[in-house]
Tab-separated table of C-alpha atoms in Angstrom:
chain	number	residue	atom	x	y	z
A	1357	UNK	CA	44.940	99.928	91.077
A	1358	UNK	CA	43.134	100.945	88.081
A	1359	UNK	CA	44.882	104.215	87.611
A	1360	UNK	CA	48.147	102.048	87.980
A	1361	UNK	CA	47.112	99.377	85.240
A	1362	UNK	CA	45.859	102.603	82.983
A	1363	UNK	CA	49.378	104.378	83.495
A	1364	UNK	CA	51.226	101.213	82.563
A	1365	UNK	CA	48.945	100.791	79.303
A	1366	UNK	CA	49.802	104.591	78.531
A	1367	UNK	CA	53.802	104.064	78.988
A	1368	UNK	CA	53.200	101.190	77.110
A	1369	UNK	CA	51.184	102.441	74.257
A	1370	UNK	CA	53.278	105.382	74.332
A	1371	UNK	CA	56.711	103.099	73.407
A	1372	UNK	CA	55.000	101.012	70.769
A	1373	UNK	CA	54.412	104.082	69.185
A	1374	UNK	CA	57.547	105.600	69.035
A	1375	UNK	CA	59.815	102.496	67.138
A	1376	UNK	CA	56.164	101.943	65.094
A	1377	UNK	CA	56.747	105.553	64.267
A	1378	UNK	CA	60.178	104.922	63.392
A	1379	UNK	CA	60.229	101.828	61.255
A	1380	UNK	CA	57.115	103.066	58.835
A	1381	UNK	CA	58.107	106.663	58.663
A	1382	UNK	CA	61.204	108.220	59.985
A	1383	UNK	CA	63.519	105.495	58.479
A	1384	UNK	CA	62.050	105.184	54.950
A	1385	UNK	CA	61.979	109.251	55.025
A	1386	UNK	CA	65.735	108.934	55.640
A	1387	UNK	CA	66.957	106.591	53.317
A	1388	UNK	CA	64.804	108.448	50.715
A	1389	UNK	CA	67.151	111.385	50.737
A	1390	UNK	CA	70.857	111.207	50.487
A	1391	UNK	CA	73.225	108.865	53.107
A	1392	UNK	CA	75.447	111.096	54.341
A	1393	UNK	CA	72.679	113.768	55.347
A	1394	UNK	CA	70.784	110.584	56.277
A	1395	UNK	CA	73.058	109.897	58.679
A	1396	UNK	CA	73.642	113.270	59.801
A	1397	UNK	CA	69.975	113.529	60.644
A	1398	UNK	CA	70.193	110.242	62.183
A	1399	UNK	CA	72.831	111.168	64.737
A	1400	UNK	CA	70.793	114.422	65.511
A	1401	UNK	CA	67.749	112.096	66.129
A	1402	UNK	CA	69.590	109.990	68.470
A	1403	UNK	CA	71.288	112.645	70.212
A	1404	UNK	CA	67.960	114.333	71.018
A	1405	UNK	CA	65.813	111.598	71.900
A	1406	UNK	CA	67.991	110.915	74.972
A	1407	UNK	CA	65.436	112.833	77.508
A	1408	UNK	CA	62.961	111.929	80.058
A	1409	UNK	CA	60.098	111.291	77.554
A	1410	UNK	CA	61.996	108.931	75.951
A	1411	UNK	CA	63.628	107.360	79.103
A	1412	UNK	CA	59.780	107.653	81.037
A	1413	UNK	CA	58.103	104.593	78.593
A	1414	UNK	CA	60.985	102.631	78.590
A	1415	UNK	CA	62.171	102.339	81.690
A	1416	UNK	CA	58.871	102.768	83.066
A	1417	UNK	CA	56.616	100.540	81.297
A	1418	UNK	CA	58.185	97.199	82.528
A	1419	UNK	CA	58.539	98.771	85.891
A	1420	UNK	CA	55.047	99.767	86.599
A	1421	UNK	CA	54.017	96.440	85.072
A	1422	UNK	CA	55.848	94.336	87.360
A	1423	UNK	CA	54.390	96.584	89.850
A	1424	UNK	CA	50.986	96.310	88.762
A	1425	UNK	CA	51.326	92.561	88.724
A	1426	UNK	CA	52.289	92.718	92.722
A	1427	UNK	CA	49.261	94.799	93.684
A	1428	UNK	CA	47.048	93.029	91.571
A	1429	UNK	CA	44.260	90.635	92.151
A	1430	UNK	CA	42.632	87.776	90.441
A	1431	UNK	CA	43.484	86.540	87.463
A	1432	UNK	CA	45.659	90.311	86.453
A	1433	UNK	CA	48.616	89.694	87.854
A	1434	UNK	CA	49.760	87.294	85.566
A	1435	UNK	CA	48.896	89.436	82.307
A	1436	UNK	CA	51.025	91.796	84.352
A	1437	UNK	CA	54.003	89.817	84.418
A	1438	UNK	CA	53.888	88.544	81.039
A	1439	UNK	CA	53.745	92.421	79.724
A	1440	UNK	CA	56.939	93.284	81.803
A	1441	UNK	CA	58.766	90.062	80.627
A	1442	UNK	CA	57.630	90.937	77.070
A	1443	UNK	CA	58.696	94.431	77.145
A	1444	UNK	CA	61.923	94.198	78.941
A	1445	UNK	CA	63.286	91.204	76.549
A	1446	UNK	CA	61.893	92.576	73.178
A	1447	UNK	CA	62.505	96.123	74.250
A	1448	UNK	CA	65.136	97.013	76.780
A	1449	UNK	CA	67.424	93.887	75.774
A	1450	UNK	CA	67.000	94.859	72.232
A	1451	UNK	CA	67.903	98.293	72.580
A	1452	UNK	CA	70.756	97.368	74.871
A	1453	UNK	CA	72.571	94.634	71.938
A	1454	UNK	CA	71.828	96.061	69.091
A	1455	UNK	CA	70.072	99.460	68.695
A	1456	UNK	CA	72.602	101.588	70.868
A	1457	UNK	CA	75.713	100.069	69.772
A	1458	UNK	CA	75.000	100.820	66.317
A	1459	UNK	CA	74.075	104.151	67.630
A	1460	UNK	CA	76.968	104.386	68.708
A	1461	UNK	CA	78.654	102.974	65.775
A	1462	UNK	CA	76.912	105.791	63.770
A	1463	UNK	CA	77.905	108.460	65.771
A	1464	UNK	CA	81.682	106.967	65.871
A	1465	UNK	CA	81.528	107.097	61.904
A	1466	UNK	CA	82.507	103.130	62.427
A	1467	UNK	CA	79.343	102.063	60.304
A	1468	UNK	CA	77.938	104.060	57.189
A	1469	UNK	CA	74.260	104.901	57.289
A	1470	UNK	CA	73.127	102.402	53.942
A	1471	UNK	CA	75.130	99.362	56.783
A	1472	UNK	CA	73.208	100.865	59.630
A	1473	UNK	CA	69.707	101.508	58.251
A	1474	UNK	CA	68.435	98.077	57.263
A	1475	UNK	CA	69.959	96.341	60.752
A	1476	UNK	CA	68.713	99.369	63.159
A	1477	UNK	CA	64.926	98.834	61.120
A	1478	UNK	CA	64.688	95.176	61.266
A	1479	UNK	CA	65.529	95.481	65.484
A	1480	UNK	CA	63.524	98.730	66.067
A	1481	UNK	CA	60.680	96.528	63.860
A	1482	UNK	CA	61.162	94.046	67.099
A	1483	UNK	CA	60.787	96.358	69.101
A	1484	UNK	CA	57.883	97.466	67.799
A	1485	UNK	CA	56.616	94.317	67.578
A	1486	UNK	CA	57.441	93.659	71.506
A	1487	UNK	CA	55.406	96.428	72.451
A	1488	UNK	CA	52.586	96.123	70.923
A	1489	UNK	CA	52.641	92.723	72.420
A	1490	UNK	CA	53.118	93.915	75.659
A	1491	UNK	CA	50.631	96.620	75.301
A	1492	UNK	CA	47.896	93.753	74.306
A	1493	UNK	CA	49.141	92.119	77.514
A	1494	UNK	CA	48.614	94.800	79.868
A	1495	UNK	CA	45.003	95.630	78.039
A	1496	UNK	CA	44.292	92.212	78.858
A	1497	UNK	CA	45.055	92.936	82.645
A	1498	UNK	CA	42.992	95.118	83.188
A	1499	UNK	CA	39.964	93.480	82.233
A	1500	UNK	CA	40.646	90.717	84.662
């Protein structure tokens, strides 16, 4: 059970990182230089990020939480639970309404990169925000 709880705390460390990674550095670096190469990069970025690494933390973090809140004993398996509903709300229901449609939008040349910047940010910020949330929930678990 431990090793579960630890691998759940890594996938979720592992997510929070990314979008905090995102909002204080990549973005800012790309609306320092011009928009159009902005966006360029942009569409590269999200083009690319679409592997298993990416897809491992955020599927897999609310997964193995929920999981980790079935095995679990005591007073964990609520922590658990609360991590997974956390996660899968400020994360994968973010991502799913906002972040990939304007993606999508992006890569469609429906929305120009100074439209999509600020919006993307602000949600990805959420996201961020989510996970480190949900990564204080699941380090809570595991000292039950």
């Amino acid at each position: 059970m431990m090793v579960l709880g630890l691998v759940t705390l890594v996938l979720h460390g592992t997510l929070a990182g990314l979008f905090y990674a995102f909002s204080m550095s990549v973005m800012p670096g790309l609306r320092a230089v011009d928009a159009a190469a902005a966006g360029t990069a942009m569409r590269s970025i999200n083009r690319k990020i679409l592997t298993p690494w990416l897809f491992a933390p955020f599927l897999g973090a609310p997964v193995l939480a929920v999981v980790a809140g079935v095995l679990a004993t005591g007073a964990a398996a609520p922590w658990y639970f609360a991590a997974a509903g956390v996660n899968l709300v400020g994360s994968v229901v973010v991502t799913a309404a906002v972040n990939v449609p304007l993606n999508n939008a992006l890569e469609a040349g429906r929305i120009s990169f100074d439209d999509y910047a600020p919006r993307w940010t602000a949600f990805n910020t959420a996201r961020a925000a989510a996970t480190v949330a949900s990564l204080v929930l699941v380090g809570v678990a595991l000292t039950r």
